[in-house]
Each structure stands twice: as structure tokens, then as C-alpha cells.
GROMACS .gro file of C-alpha atoms in nm:
model
  340
    1MET     CA    1   0.000   0.000   0.000
    2THR     CA    2   0.098   0.362  -0.019
    3THR     CA    3   0.046   0.604   0.266
    4PRO     CA    4   0.116   0.978   0.257
    5LEU     CA    5   0.341   1.161   0.501
    6LYS     CA    6   0.268   1.520   0.594
    7PRO     CA    7   0.454   1.803   0.418
    8ARG     CA    8   0.542   2.098   0.643
    9THR     CA    9   0.318   2.347   0.464
   10THR     CA   10   0.012   2.125   0.470
   11ALA     CA   11  -0.241   1.993   0.717
   12ALA     CA   12  -0.348   1.629   0.746
   13THR     CA   13  -0.599   1.409   0.923
   14ASP     CA   14  -0.633   1.033   0.957
   15TRP     CA   15  -0.933   0.812   1.032
   16ARG     CA   16  -1.101   0.494   0.907
   17ALA     CA   17  -1.371   0.419   0.651
   18LEU     CA   18  -1.450   0.147   0.397
   19GLY     CA   19  -1.274  -0.098   0.628
   20THR     CA   20  -0.938   0.075   0.582
   21THR     CA   21  -0.728   0.378   0.672
   22VAL     CA   22  -0.814   0.721   0.536
   23ARG     CA   23  -0.560   1.002   0.508
   24LEU     CA   24  -0.645   1.348   0.381
   25VAL     CA   25  -0.377   1.613   0.320
   26VAL     CA   26  -0.456   1.969   0.207
   27THR     CA   27  -0.223   2.252   0.107
   28ASP     CA   28  -0.446   2.509   0.282
   29PRO     CA   29  -0.468   2.415   0.654
   30ALA     CA   30  -0.771   2.642   0.704
   31LEU     CA   31  -0.973   2.415   0.472
   32LEU     CA   32  -0.888   2.082   0.634
   33GLU     CA   33  -1.203   2.047   0.843
   34SER     CA   34  -1.447   2.139   0.567
   35CYS     CA   35  -1.266   1.914   0.317
   36ASN     CA   36  -1.272   1.626   0.563
   37LEU     CA   37  -1.648   1.662   0.614
   38LEU     CA   38  -1.699   1.650   0.238
   39LEU     CA   39  -1.469   1.347   0.211
   40ALA     CA   40  -1.660   1.164   0.486
   41ARG     CA   41  -1.989   1.226   0.304
   42HIS     CA   42  -1.843   1.101  -0.023
   43LEU     CA   43  -1.703   0.784   0.131
   44ALA     CA   44  -2.035   0.711   0.304
   45GLU     CA   45  -2.207   0.728  -0.036
   46VAL     CA   46  -1.944   0.496  -0.188
   47ASP     CA   47  -1.991   0.248   0.097
   48ALA     CA   48  -2.369   0.246   0.054
   49ALA     CA   49  -2.329   0.181  -0.318
   50CYS     CA   50  -2.032  -0.054  -0.342
   51SER     CA   51  -1.986  -0.251  -0.019
   52ARG     CA   52  -1.984  -0.630  -0.049
   53PHE     CA   53  -2.028  -0.660   0.328
   54ARG     CA   54  -2.340  -0.447   0.376
   55PRO     CA   55  -2.667  -0.633   0.310
   56ASP     CA   56  -2.833  -0.299   0.234
   57SER     CA   57  -2.581  -0.185  -0.027
   58GLU     CA   58  -2.668  -0.146  -0.393
   59LEU     CA   59  -2.399  -0.398  -0.486
   60ALA     CA   60  -2.542  -0.661  -0.251
   61ALA     CA   61  -2.887  -0.608  -0.402
   62LEU     CA   62  -2.753  -0.727  -0.738
   63ASP     CA   63  -2.718  -1.079  -0.589
   64ALA     CA   64  -3.096  -1.117  -0.609
   65THR     CA   65  -3.150  -0.989  -0.963
   66ALA     CA   66  -3.115  -1.337  -1.121
   67GLY     CA   67  -2.991  -1.213  -1.456
   68ARG     CA   68  -3.249  -0.937  -1.501
   69PRO     CA   69  -3.130  -0.592  -1.610
   70VAL     CA   70  -3.177  -0.346  -1.322
   71ARG     CA   71  -3.126   0.024  -1.292
   72VAL     CA   72  -2.849   0.135  -1.056
   73SER     CA   73  -2.740   0.473  -0.924
   74PRO     CA   74  -2.498   0.680  -1.129
   75LEU     CA   75  -2.238   0.626  -0.854
   76LEU     CA   76  -2.255   0.246  -0.872
   77ALA     CA   77  -2.268   0.258  -1.252
   78GLU     CA   78  -1.946   0.458  -1.251
   79ALA     CA   79  -1.781   0.216  -1.008
   80LEU     CA   80  -1.885  -0.082  -1.221
   81ASP     CA   81  -1.760   0.091  -1.535
   82VAL     CA   82  -1.418   0.138  -1.372
   83ALA     CA   83  -1.411  -0.228  -1.262
   84LEU     CA   84  -1.502  -0.360  -1.606
   85ARG     CA   85  -1.252  -0.131  -1.774
   86ALA     CA   86  -0.982  -0.256  -1.537
   87ALA     CA   87  -1.072  -0.614  -1.630
   88ALA     CA   88  -1.047  -0.534  -2.001
   89THR     CA   89  -0.714  -0.353  -1.975
   90THR     CA   90  -0.556  -0.627  -1.761
   91ASP     CA   91  -0.676  -0.914  -1.982
   92GLY     CA   92  -0.901  -1.033  -1.699
   93ALA     CA   93  -0.628  -1.047  -1.433
   94VAL     CA   94  -0.841  -0.805  -1.229
   95ASP     CA   95  -1.198  -0.935  -1.244
   96PRO     CA   96  -1.504  -0.810  -1.051
   97THR     CA   97  -1.677  -1.153  -1.066
   98VAL     CA   98  -1.454  -1.296  -0.789
   99GLY     CA   99  -1.713  -1.228  -0.516
  100SER     CA  100  -1.808  -1.593  -0.463
  101ALA     CA  101  -1.442  -1.696  -0.466
  102MET     CA  102  -1.368  -1.437  -0.196
  103ASP     CA  103  -1.654  -1.575   0.012
  104ALA     CA  104  -1.525  -1.930  -0.037
  105ILE     CA  105  -1.181  -1.849   0.105
  106GLY     CA  106  -1.338  -1.680   0.407
  107TYR     CA  107  -1.318  -1.314   0.309
  108ASP     CA  108  -1.692  -1.260   0.346
  109ARG     CA  109  -1.694  -0.977   0.599
  110ASP     CA  110  -1.486  -0.681   0.715
  111PHE     CA  111  -1.123  -0.791   0.741
  112ALA     CA  112  -1.105  -0.716   1.113
  113LEU     CA  113  -1.363  -0.994   1.160
  114VAL     CA  114  -1.210  -1.233   0.906
  115ARG     CA  115  -0.896  -1.279   1.114
  116GLU     CA  116  -1.102  -1.370   1.421
  117ASP     CA  117  -1.308  -1.634   1.236
  118ASP     CA  118  -1.194  -1.996   1.281
  119ARG     CA  119  -1.450  -2.165   1.054
  120PRO     CA  120  -1.285  -2.415   0.817
  121VAL     CA  121  -1.279  -2.346   0.444
  122ARG     CA  122  -1.273  -2.585   0.152
  123LEU     CA  123  -1.042  -2.467  -0.124
  124THR     CA  124  -1.168  -2.558  -0.470
  125LEU     CA  125  -0.992  -2.487  -0.797
  126ARG     CA  126  -1.257  -2.309  -1.005
  127ARG     CA  127  -1.229  -2.035  -1.266
  128THR     CA  128  -1.440  -1.731  -1.184
  129PRO     CA  129  -1.740  -1.655  -1.413
  130GLY     CA  130  -1.553  -1.379  -1.592
  131TRP     CA  131  -1.612  -1.008  -1.635
  132ARG     CA  132  -1.762  -1.049  -1.983
  133THR     CA  133  -2.069  -1.213  -1.825
  134VAL     CA  134  -2.163  -0.874  -1.675
  135THR     CA  135  -2.335  -0.617  -1.897
  136LEU     CA  136  -2.339  -0.248  -1.810
  137ASP     CA  137  -2.543  -0.006  -2.020
  138ARG     CA  138  -2.430   0.344  -1.925
  139ALA     CA  139  -2.691   0.504  -2.152
  140THR     CA  140  -2.980   0.353  -1.953
  141GLY     CA  141  -2.795   0.314  -1.623
  142THR     CA  142  -2.873  -0.056  -1.608
  143VAL     CA  143  -2.658  -0.358  -1.524
  144THR     CA  144  -2.717  -0.727  -1.585
  145VAL     CA  145  -2.547  -0.981  -1.357
  146PRO     CA  146  -2.608  -1.351  -1.432
  147ARG     CA  147  -2.772  -1.571  -1.171
  148GLY     CA  148  -2.515  -1.701  -0.923
  149VAL     CA  149  -2.251  -1.438  -1.004
  150ARG     CA  150  -2.143  -1.226  -0.709
  151LEU     CA  151  -1.949  -0.907  -0.769
  152ASP     CA  152  -1.658  -0.775  -0.566
  153LEU     CA  153  -1.519  -0.428  -0.639
  154GLY     CA  154  -1.236  -0.454  -0.386
  155ALA     CA  155  -0.965  -0.435  -0.653
  156THR     CA  156  -1.088  -0.104  -0.792
  157ALA     CA  157  -1.344   0.077  -0.574
  158LYS     CA  158  -1.113   0.232  -0.313
  159ALA     CA  159  -0.870   0.360  -0.574
  160TRP     CA  160  -1.158   0.499  -0.782
  161ALA     CA  161  -1.307   0.660  -0.470
  162ALA     CA  162  -0.970   0.823  -0.393
  163ASP     CA  163  -0.952   0.965  -0.747
  164ARG     CA  164  -1.307   1.093  -0.732
  165ALA     CA  165  -1.263   1.247  -0.386
  166ALA     CA  166  -0.936   1.419  -0.472
  167ARG     CA  167  -1.087   1.579  -0.783
  168LEU     CA  168  -1.404   1.684  -0.600
  169LEU     CA  169  -1.218   1.838  -0.307
  170ALA     CA  170  -0.963   2.017  -0.527
  171GLU     CA  171  -1.241   2.170  -0.740
  172THR     CA  172  -1.444   2.270  -0.434
  173ALA     CA  173  -1.164   2.398  -0.210
  174GLY     CA  174  -0.932   2.535  -0.478
  175CYS     CA  175  -0.621   2.394  -0.312
  176GLY     CA  176  -0.394   2.093  -0.342
  177ILE     CA  177  -0.548   1.767  -0.219
  178LEU     CA  178  -0.409   1.424  -0.142
  179VAL     CA  179  -0.647   1.139  -0.056
  180SER     CA  180  -0.517   0.798   0.048
  181LEU     CA  181  -0.753   0.505   0.108
  182GLY     CA  182  -0.569   0.205   0.244
  183GLY     CA  183  -0.260   0.327   0.062
  184ASP     CA  184  -0.433   0.390  -0.272
  185THR     CA  185  -0.325   0.751  -0.322
  186ALA     CA  186  -0.467   1.018  -0.554
  187VAL     CA  187  -0.363   1.381  -0.579
  188ALA     CA  188  -0.534   1.678  -0.744
  189GLY     CA  189  -0.504   2.054  -0.752
  190GLU     CA  190  -0.181   2.246  -0.705
  191ALA     CA  191   0.088   2.034  -0.541
  192PRO     CA  192   0.293   2.170  -0.250
  193ALA     CA  193   0.640   2.310  -0.316
  194GLY     CA  194   0.857   2.023  -0.431
  195GLY     CA  195   0.555   1.809  -0.514
  196TRP     CA  196   0.390   1.538  -0.307
  197GLN     CA  197   0.662   1.316  -0.159
  198ILE     CA  198   0.536   0.961  -0.109
  199ARG     CA  199   0.716   0.669   0.050
  200VAL     CA  200   0.646   0.315  -0.062
  201GLN     CA  201   0.768   0.038   0.164
  202ASP     CA  202   0.755  -0.335   0.229
  203ILE     CA  203   0.659  -0.324   0.596
  204THR     CA  204   0.333  -0.178   0.726
  205GLY     CA  205   0.409   0.079   0.992
  206PRO     CA  206   0.348   0.429   1.130
  207VAL     CA  207   0.310   0.700   0.868
  208ASP     CA  208   0.577   0.933   1.005
  209GLU     CA  209   0.843   0.671   1.086
  210THR     CA  210   1.104   0.535   0.847
  211PRO     CA  211   1.071   0.155   0.837
  212ALA     CA  212   1.311  -0.021   1.071
  213GLN     CA  213   1.337  -0.309   0.824
  214GLY     CA  214   1.232  -0.385   0.470
  215SER     CA  215   1.296  -0.189   0.153
  216TYR     CA  216   1.145   0.152   0.089
  217ALA     CA  217   1.165   0.432  -0.164
  218THR     CA  218   1.051   0.793  -0.183
  219VAL     CA  219   0.884   0.909  -0.502
  220GLY     CA  220   0.761   1.250  -0.611
  221MET     CA  221   0.419   1.321  -0.763
  222ARG     CA  222   0.243   1.628  -0.893
  223GLY     CA  223  -0.067   1.458  -1.031
  224GLY     CA  224  -0.236   1.126  -1.091
  225GLY     CA  225  -0.223   0.828  -0.861
  226LEU     CA  226   0.005   0.578  -0.694
  227ALA     CA  227  -0.088   0.237  -0.558
  228THR     CA  228   0.087  -0.062  -0.405
  229SER     CA  229  -0.058  -0.412  -0.401
  230GLY     CA  230   0.084  -0.698  -0.195
  231THR     CA  231   0.005  -1.045  -0.069
  232THR     CA  232   0.127  -1.019   0.289
  233ALA     CA  233  -0.084  -0.760   0.476
  234ARG     CA  234  -0.436  -0.903   0.458
  235ARG     CA  235  -0.353  -1.262   0.550
  236TRP     CA  236  -0.538  -1.510   0.769
  237GLN     CA  237  -0.530  -1.877   0.867
  238ARG     CA  238  -0.815  -2.122   0.814
  239GLY     CA  239  -0.792  -2.496   0.873
  240GLY     CA  240  -0.419  -2.502   0.814
  241HIS     CA  241  -0.442  -2.288   0.501
  242ASP     CA  242  -0.245  -1.962   0.478
  243LEU     CA  243  -0.471  -1.726   0.281
  244HIS     CA  244  -0.463  -1.371   0.147
  245HIS     CA  245  -0.700  -1.137  -0.037
  246ILE     CA  246  -0.557  -1.129  -0.392
  247VAL     CA  247  -0.753  -1.392  -0.587
  248ASP     CA  248  -0.642  -1.529  -0.922
  249PRO     CA  249  -0.953  -1.532  -1.146
  250ARG     CA  250  -0.811  -1.832  -1.334
  251THR     CA  251  -0.823  -2.051  -1.021
  252GLY     CA  252  -1.054  -1.877  -0.773
  253LEU     CA  253  -0.777  -1.914  -0.513
  254PRO     CA  254  -0.527  -1.675  -0.356
  255VAL     CA  255  -0.261  -1.599  -0.613
  256ARG     CA  256   0.086  -1.751  -0.585
  257SER     CA  257   0.314  -1.480  -0.715
  258PRO     CA  258   0.690  -1.429  -0.741
  259TRP     CA  259   0.624  -1.070  -0.631
  260ARG     CA  260   0.572  -0.969  -0.271
  261THR     CA  261   0.465  -0.616  -0.356
  262VAL     CA  262   0.412  -0.410  -0.670
  263SER     CA  263   0.385  -0.029  -0.677
  264VAL     CA  264   0.263   0.155  -0.987
  265ALA     CA  265   0.224   0.522  -1.079
  266ALA     CA  266  -0.040   0.614  -1.338
  267ALA     CA  267  -0.268   0.891  -1.460
  268THR     CA  268  -0.527   0.781  -1.203
  269CYS     CA  269  -0.511   0.583  -0.883
  270ALA     CA  270  -0.767   0.339  -1.028
  271ASP     CA  271  -0.535   0.265  -1.321
  272ALA     CA  272  -0.237   0.233  -1.087
  273ASN     CA  273  -0.413  -0.010  -0.855
  274ALA     CA  274  -0.552  -0.222  -1.137
  275ALA     CA  275  -0.202  -0.254  -1.283
  276SER     CA  276  -0.033  -0.332  -0.950
  277THR     CA  277  -0.290  -0.601  -0.868
  278ALA     CA  278  -0.272  -0.745  -1.219
  279ALA     CA  279   0.107  -0.764  -1.194
  280LEU     CA  280   0.076  -0.990  -0.889
  281VAL     CA  281  -0.164  -1.216  -1.079
  282LYS     CA  282   0.041  -1.219  -1.398
  283GLY     CA  283   0.351  -1.313  -1.199
  284GLU     CA  284   0.670  -1.375  -1.394
  285GLY     CA  285   0.708  -1.126  -1.676
  286ALA     CA  286   0.482  -0.866  -1.513
  287GLU     CA  287   0.761  -0.610  -1.530
  288ARG     CA  288   0.770  -0.649  -1.909
  289TRP     CA  289   0.391  -0.612  -1.929
  290LEU     CA  290   0.408  -0.290  -1.723
  291THR     CA  291   0.692  -0.159  -1.941
  292ARG     CA  292   0.490  -0.222  -2.259
  293LEU     CA  293   0.205  -0.020  -2.108
  294GLY     CA  294   0.445   0.263  -2.024
  295LEU     CA  295   0.365   0.242  -1.652
  296PRO     CA  296   0.640   0.332  -1.404
  297ALA     CA  297   0.654   0.057  -1.143
  298ARG     CA  298   0.856  -0.091  -0.858
  299LEU     CA  299   0.831  -0.467  -0.803
  300VAL     CA  300   0.975  -0.651  -0.503
  301THR     CA  301   1.034  -1.025  -0.525
  302GLN     CA  302   0.954  -1.267  -0.245
  303ASN     CA  303   1.322  -1.263  -0.142
  304GLY     CA  304   1.342  -0.884  -0.142
  305LEU     CA  305   1.506  -0.805  -0.477
  306ILE     CA  306   1.381  -0.482  -0.637
  307VAL     CA  307   1.296  -0.439  -1.005
  308THR     CA  308   1.183  -0.105  -1.151
  309THR     CA  309   1.041  -0.016  -1.492
  310PRO     CA  310   1.139   0.295  -1.693
  311GLY     CA  311   1.011   0.619  -1.544
  312TRP     CA  312   0.973   0.502  -1.185
  313PRO     CA  313   0.967   0.847  -1.016
  314ILE     CA  314   1.235   0.829  -0.749
  315THR     CA  315   1.281   1.171  -0.593
  316PRO     CA  316   1.618   1.330  -0.686
  317GLY     CA  317   1.865   1.266  -0.404
  318ALA     CA  318   1.651   0.991  -0.252
  319ARG     CA  319   1.748   0.626  -0.260
  320ASP     CA  320   1.571   0.294  -0.269
  321CYS     CA  321   1.679   0.132   0.055
  322ALA     CA  322   1.673  -0.247   0.082
  323ASP     CA  323   1.716  -0.441   0.402
  324GLU     CA  324   1.970  -0.719   0.348
  325ARG     CA  325   1.764  -0.958   0.558
  326LEU     CA  326   1.481  -0.924   0.311
  327ARG     CA  327   1.717  -0.973   0.018
  328ARG     CA  328   1.802  -1.308   0.176
  329GLY     CA  329   1.432  -1.395   0.183
  330ALA     CA  330   1.306  -1.299   0.529
  331ARG     CA  331   0.926  -1.272   0.540
  332SER     CA  332   0.768  -0.928   0.566
  333ALA     CA  333   0.432  -0.756   0.587
  334THR     CA  334   0.270  -0.567   0.300
  335PRO     CA  335   0.404  -0.218   0.229
  336ARG     CA  336   0.247   0.098   0.339
  337GLY     CA  337   0.349   0.396   0.134
  338THR     CA  338   0.383   0.732   0.291
  339ALA     CA  339   0.389   1.084   0.153
  340ALA     CA  340   0.620   1.325   0.327
   0.00000   0.00000   0.00000
């Protein structure tokens, strides 16, 4: 994940929503409170539309439509459009029809509750239905989901919500805005002097502390989005199985990837997160796929070796620090990026 640090000339606040951490940074400290209220309202609307864990959400209501076209709100239609576009651009590596597979591996509620659940799971190799089975008509605002297909927007919704919130707040407040949702980071408006400085790292930890172990790098951004995906933060044990939340649509099971974490910078946070998640699923050769797309990226192997693609925006004078223990293969937690 990526998590912003606080530049000296800005103001920041941190809280929780959508089952994850929220960080808002503004370049005009006087506007922090009003921007945060607007952000909270926006995220509440996103939760009501897109949550897989709320029985009263719009997304959950699609489970009962049995293949009939139904009208959805413009907000959910936009979220579904982003998810389907991510599936198309990643050749199906990121697929919103993994909802039933996520339920099957035990990720059927807020993650804080998943780790406390000791119910056994039965792992079954089964390809997910596939994103092409879902039809979205933006002209009529209707969506058709086949009977038995359960959608999960976890791979795209938070990043899309960060993009949307950053744009909305920047237009409303007229200042520079950074929004980070669980590390999915979007910036909009005028950046602070020197740009937004964001740290990506292999070990989850406090925002304002340099990691004591694990590799990390500082990158500079003036626009767009940055996201890190990994397989080691949201992990849990069930019946002797070591599980995590990145599902391979080809198998319906947690992906087995040569990469521990992948960070990507792109024009939007949604594009960055789709690419970083897809890279984990694609596995070997993902760095070549990212290079062909022209996406700057930083990939960390399971034994801690770092690979970057052309254009990875390391801040001048900064360095990519790698802990030798990780290079020798020590296990680590998922990264949490930070913007200074």
C-alpha cells in the first residue's frame, strides 16, 4: 500500500472508513475540516453503493437480480464501469466476478472480523465466471449480472473513490489535495512546493516513521495516482491454510506470485491499482507487461530483490533502501506507502 506523510506546509488528518485507513492532506490548513467533512460524506455514499459486506448496499442487491437488467445509481454505474474497464485492460487479471471466490476463502466480511473467524474453508480450484458475463449499459444506467454471479469491487473501488474524492475536493476547495484510502493515493489541484513526496515500503508501519526493516523508496508526484498491491498484509489462517486477499480469477484461489509487492504510478489511482494487482496475478514477466504499457513501477520479489520499470519516479537525491535480511528472503508484511 501507499500512505502519505505530511509536508510541512500542509495539514493532514487520519481516520477509518470502507474498512481501511483514510488520510487526507490539504495545502491550505484552514480548509482541512471542511474538506474532511466532504470526504466523509463522499465515502459514506461509496460504501452504501459498493460494499460487499453491507446487506443494504446497492452492490449486494444485485445478488438477487437473477440475470435481469436493473437500474443502478450513477455512482454504482461509474464504479462498475471502472471495474469492467480494469478487467479489459488487464486481460481479466483483475476481475469483478470474484465475489463468490472471496466468500469461499473466508473473506466474506470486514477484514477485522475475518482474522477472528476460525471456521474451516474448503479450497476448490474453479475459474471465476468472468467479467464479460456482466453487462453495463451506461446510456440507460442498467446492469445485468447472471444468476449465481457475485461481484466484488475490492480491486478497484477504493482507488476509484480516492480519485473521485481528490478531484471533488480540489475543485471545491481550490487547493492541493491528497487522498489515500488504504494506501491507494490520488492527488489533485496544485501540489505543495517540491511536489507530493510519497514513501512506498515493504513493511506496514506508522506514517511518520522510516521503516526499521524492509525496503522503501521515496517518489515524487504532482498529479495522478500511486498504488501498491501486496500479498502479505491481509492474510489469515483457516484450517491449516495460509490465505490472502488477492484472488487469481483463473483458479478462484489466492494468487501464488513471485512478487511480494508491486507499486505503480499512473494517470489515475484506479489505473495504478488495477495494474499493480494485475502484476501480482500475472507473476513472472509482469515487469515487461508494465513496461509495454508505459507504466512506471517498482516490483519486489519474495526474497526482497527490487525491479523497476522505466520512469519510476524516485525523488532526486533519494534512494531505494533495501534491508539485506529481506534480500536473503526474510518474510515481511505488506508495504504501506507514505507521503512526506
